[in-house]
Short mmCIF file of N, CA, C and O in Angstrom, two decimals:
data_model
loop_
_atom_site.label_atom_id
_atom_site.label_comp_id
_atom_site.label_asym_id
_atom_site.label_seq_id
_atom_site.Cartn_x
_atom_site.Cartn_y
_atom_site.Cartn_z
N MET O 21 0.85 -0.99 0.13
CA MET O 21 -0.14 -0.06 -0.06
C MET O 21 1.05 1.16 0.07
O MET O 21 0.58 2.08 -0.84
N VAL O 22 1.80 1.30 0.82
CA VAL O 22 2.79 2.50 0.90
C VAL O 22 3.52 2.46 -0.28
O VAL O 22 3.56 3.71 -0.99
N LYS O 23 3.79 1.74 -1.18
CA LYS O 23 4.83 1.54 -2.08
C LYS O 23 3.75 2.00 -3.50
O LYS O 23 4.26 2.81 -4.18
N ASP O 24 2.68 1.64 -3.38
CA ASP O 24 1.55 2.26 -4.30
C ASP O 24 1.38 3.59 -4.15
O ASP O 24 1.54 4.44 -5.15
N LEU O 25 1.15 4.29 -2.97
CA LEU O 25 1.10 5.57 -2.83
C LEU O 25 2.38 6.35 -3.25
O LEU O 25 2.26 7.52 -3.73
N CYS O 26 3.48 5.85 -2.65
CA CYS O 26 4.62 6.48 -3.14
C CYS O 26 4.68 6.58 -4.66
O CYS O 26 5.24 7.53 -5.35
N ARG O 27 4.54 5.29 -5.50
CA ARG O 27 4.53 5.42 -7.14
C ARG O 27 3.81 6.74 -7.66
O ARG O 27 4.04 7.12 -8.40
N GLN O 28 2.59 6.58 -6.92
CA GLN O 28 1.38 7.44 -7.42
C GLN O 28 1.89 8.88 -7.09
O GLN O 28 1.40 9.69 -8.27
N HIS O 29 2.80 9.24 -6.28
CA HIS O 29 3.04 10.29 -6.05
C HIS O 29 4.43 10.97 -6.37
O HIS O 29 5.09 11.67 -6.19
N GLY O 30 5.11 9.83 -7.18
CA GLY O 30 6.35 10.29 -7.67
C GLY O 30 7.60 10.36 -6.50
O GLY O 30 8.62 11.03 -6.80
N MET O 31 7.34 9.30 -5.29
CA MET O 31 8.57 9.65 -4.64
C MET O 31 9.06 7.87 -4.14
O MET O 31 8.43 7.08 -4.37
N PHE O 32 9.92 7.84 -3.83
CA PHE O 32 10.71 6.58 -3.22
C PHE O 32 9.93 6.34 -1.85
O PHE O 32 9.78 7.15 -1.09
N SER O 33 9.88 5.19 -1.85
CA SER O 33 9.28 4.37 -0.22
C SER O 33 10.27 4.84 0.84
O SER O 33 10.02 5.17 1.56
N VAL O 34 11.64 4.88 0.46
CA VAL O 34 12.66 5.02 1.43
C VAL O 34 12.47 6.25 2.09
O VAL O 34 12.60 6.60 3.08
N THR O 35 12.20 7.46 1.18
CA THR O 35 11.83 8.75 1.38
C THR O 35 10.73 8.66 2.40
O THR O 35 10.81 9.80 3.37
N TYR O 36 9.74 8.22 2.05
CA TYR O 36 8.46 8.18 3.02
C TYR O 36 8.80 7.63 4.62
O TYR O 36 8.44 8.56 5.32
N TYR O 37 9.65 6.75 4.42
CA TYR O 37 9.89 6.21 5.86
C TYR O 37 10.91 6.93 6.47
O TYR O 37 10.84 7.22 7.75
N ALA O 38 11.82 7.59 5.93
CA ALA O 38 12.68 8.63 6.43
C ALA O 38 11.97 9.67 7.06
O ALA O 38 12.30 10.20 7.94
N TRP O 39 10.99 10.40 6.37
CA TRP O 39 10.19 11.24 6.89
C TRP O 39 9.12 10.99 7.84
O TRP O 39 9.03 11.81 8.69
N LYS O 40 9.01 9.82 8.05
CA LYS O 40 8.05 9.12 9.06
C LYS O 40 8.71 8.88 10.18
O LYS O 40 8.25 9.13 11.53
N ALA O 41 10.18 8.51 10.06
CA ALA O 41 11.05 8.34 11.19
C ALA O 41 11.47 9.68 11.89
O ALA O 41 11.61 9.87 13.24
N LYS O 42 11.51 10.90 11.05
CA LYS O 42 11.55 12.02 11.43
C LYS O 42 10.40 12.84 11.94
O LYS O 42 10.64 13.54 13.00
N PHE O 43 9.33 12.60 11.45
CA PHE O 43 8.23 13.71 11.66
C PHE O 43 7.17 12.90 12.22
O PHE O 43 5.93 13.33 12.44
N GLY O 44 7.16 11.49 12.42
CA GLY O 44 6.09 10.55 12.61
C GLY O 44 5.08 10.97 13.94
O GLY O 44 4.06 11.22 13.78
N GLY O 45 5.93 11.19 14.89
CA GLY O 45 5.47 11.79 16.38
C GLY O 45 5.08 13.18 16.55
O GLY O 45 4.45 13.57 17.84
N LEU O 46 5.49 14.05 15.53
CA LEU O 46 5.36 15.26 15.83
C LEU O 46 3.87 15.95 15.36
O LEU O 46 3.19 15.54 14.71
N GLU O 47 3.72 17.03 16.37
CA GLU O 47 2.23 17.74 15.95
C GLU O 47 2.67 18.60 14.85
O GLU O 47 4.04 19.05 14.56
N VAL O 48 1.74 19.23 14.18
CA VAL O 48 1.97 20.30 13.09
C VAL O 48 2.90 21.75 13.64
O VAL O 48 3.72 22.00 13.12
N SER O 49 2.50 21.92 15.07
CA SER O 49 3.29 23.12 15.32
C SER O 49 4.75 22.67 15.85
O SER O 49 5.49 23.48 15.83
N ASP O 50 4.90 21.25 16.32
CA ASP O 50 6.29 21.04 16.57
C ASP O 50 7.26 21.08 15.29
O ASP O 50 8.27 21.15 15.37
N ALA O 51 6.50 20.33 14.11
CA ALA O 51 7.43 20.35 12.86
C ALA O 51 7.63 21.71 12.28
O ALA O 51 8.63 22.01 11.84
N LYS O 52 6.81 22.96 12.59
CA LYS O 52 6.82 24.08 12.35
C LYS O 52 8.24 24.62 12.78
O LYS O 52 8.72 25.32 12.42
N ARG O 53 8.04 24.30 14.15
CA ARG O 53 9.14 24.66 15.21
C ARG O 53 10.33 24.19 14.76
O ARG O 53 11.55 24.66 14.73
N LEU O 54 10.33 23.00 14.61
CA LEU O 54 11.75 22.05 14.21
C LEU O 54 12.25 22.89 12.83
O LEU O 54 13.45 23.20 12.63
N ARG O 55 11.49 23.06 11.79
CA ARG O 55 11.93 23.49 10.46
C ARG O 55 12.33 24.95 10.82
O ARG O 55 13.50 25.67 10.31
N ALA O 56 11.81 26.01 11.66
CA ALA O 56 12.47 27.21 11.95
C ALA O 56 13.86 27.23 12.63
O ALA O 56 14.54 28.09 12.45
N LEU O 57 13.70 26.26 13.52
CA LEU O 57 15.43 25.97 14.27
C LEU O 57 16.03 25.64 13.16
O LEU O 57 17.40 25.86 13.33
N GLU O 58 15.84 24.66 12.17
CA GLU O 58 17.01 24.29 11.06
C GLU O 58 17.36 25.44 10.38
O GLU O 58 18.45 25.37 10.11
N GLU O 59 16.22 26.17 9.86
CA GLU O 59 16.83 27.21 9.13
C GLU O 59 17.56 28.46 10.18
O GLU O 59 18.36 28.89 9.40
N GLU O 60 17.23 28.46 11.32
CA GLU O 60 18.22 29.50 11.97
C GLU O 60 19.59 28.72 12.29
O GLU O 60 20.64 29.53 12.01
N HIS O 61 19.58 27.49 12.40
CA HIS O 61 21.02 26.94 12.39
C HIS O 61 21.66 27.22 11.28
O HIS O 61 22.82 27.38 11.28
N ALA O 62 21.06 26.74 9.96
CA ALA O 62 21.82 26.93 8.82
C ALA O 62 22.18 28.54 8.34
O ALA O 62 23.36 28.59 8.32
N ARG O 63 21.23 29.48 8.78
CA ARG O 63 21.89 30.88 8.88
C ARG O 63 22.97 31.11 9.73
O ARG O 63 23.69 31.99 9.14
N LEU O 64 22.90 30.49 11.01
CA LEU O 64 24.15 30.78 11.81
C LEU O 64 25.46 30.08 11.16
O LEU O 64 26.59 30.92 11.75
N LYS O 65 25.17 28.99 10.65
CA LYS O 65 26.52 28.38 10.06
C LYS O 65 27.21 29.15 9.11
O LYS O 65 28.35 29.22 8.85
N ARG O 66 26.07 29.75 7.99
CA ARG O 66 26.53 30.57 7.07
C ARG O 66 27.17 31.70 7.57
O ARG O 66 28.51 32.35 7.21
N LEU O 67 26.79 32.48 8.55
CA LEU O 67 27.23 33.54 9.20
C LEU O 67 28.64 33.27 9.78
O LEU O 67 29.81 34.18 9.45
N ARG O 68 28.65 32.07 10.45
CA ARG O 68 29.98 32.02 11.07
C ARG O 68 31.11 31.64 10.09
O ARG O 68 32.25 32.11 10.15
N ALA O 69 30.56 31.07 8.88
CA ALA O 69 31.80 30.64 7.85
C ALA O 69 32.19 32.02 7.07
O ALA O 69 33.20 32.03 6.99
N ASP O 70 31.23 33.03 6.93
CA ASP O 70 31.60 34.25 6.41
C ASP O 70 32.70 35.07 7.44
O ASP O 70 33.45 35.69 6.96
N MET O 71 32.19 34.82 8.85
CA MET O 71 33.35 35.56 9.57
C MET O 71 34.72 34.92 9.56
O MET O 71 35.56 35.76 9.83
N MET O 72 34.65 33.66 9.45
CA MET O 72 36.03 32.89 9.52
C MET O 72 36.71 33.20 7.86
O MET O 72 38.12 33.66 8.32
N LEU O 73 35.99 33.54 7.10
CA LEU O 73 36.70 33.84 5.70
C LEU O 73 37.40 35.45 5.93
O LEU O 73 38.39 35.74 5.63
N ASP O 74 36.30 36.18 6.65
CA ASP O 74 36.75 37.54 6.89
C ASP O 74 37.88 37.65 7.71
O ASP O 74 39.02 38.50 7.64
N ASN O 75 37.89 36.77 8.67
CA ASN O 75 39.15 36.84 9.61
C ASN O 75 40.41 36.52 8.96
O ASN O 75 41.61 36.84 9.22
N ARG O 76 40.09 35.32 8.13
CA ARG O 76 41.68 34.70 7.62
C ARG O 76 41.94 35.78 6.47
O ARG O 76 43.35 35.89 6.23
N GLY O 77 41.01 36.47 5.91
CA GLY O 77 41.54 37.34 5.00
C GLY O 77 42.22 38.44 5.79
O GLY O 77 43.34 39.10 5.06
N LEU O 78 41.83 39.16 6.69
CA LEU O 78 42.51 39.95 7.73
C LEU O 78 43.95 39.60 8.14
O LEU O 78 44.83 40.32 8.06
N LYS O 79 43.87 38.40 8.58
CA LYS O 79 45.33 37.87 9.11
C LYS O 79 46.40 37.63 8.12
O LYS O 79 47.15 38.05 7.91
N ASP O 80 45.55 37.38 6.77
CA ASP O 80 46.37 37.04 5.38
C ASP O 80 47.12 38.22 4.97
O ASP O 80 48.26 38.65 4.75
N LEU O 81 46.35 39.49 4.80
CA LEU O 81 46.83 40.94 4.78
C LEU O 81 47.70 41.52 5.97
O LEU O 81 48.53 42.39 5.41
N LEU O 82 47.40 41.26 7.22
CA LEU O 82 48.31 41.81 7.98
C LEU O 82 49.76 41.05 8.26
O LEU O 82 50.87 41.76 8.56
N SER O 83 49.46 40.02 7.52
CA SER O 83 50.90 38.79 7.84
C SER O 83 52.08 39.49 6.63
O SER O 83 53.27 39.09 6.54
N LYS O 84 51.42 40.17 5.37
CA LYS O 84 52.34 40.61 4.42
C LYS O 84 53.27 41.73 5.04
O LYS O 84 52.82 42.63 5.74
N LYS O 85 54.44 41.56 4.48
CA LYS O 85 55.59 42.50 4.89
C LYS O 85 55.06 43.84 4.18
O LYS O 85 54.77 43.86 2.76
N TRP O 86 55.36 44.79 4.27
CA TRP O 86 55.11 46.19 4.00
C TRP O 86 56.51 46.36 3.20
O TRP O 86 57.17 47.28 2.94
#
């Protein structure tokens, strides 16, 4: 039955079971909160990576002899 539904909607059954394992016991509000936290986490990781690049660039600039 799950395989038929997945085939009908164009997705793999493995994807269905992964989603079920991740979101199976969550309420809608919990899933929305989880998504918001994941987006915030990704934004903070990008911000940290940008800061590390800026820091490295400044170190390279200051380490060169004038």
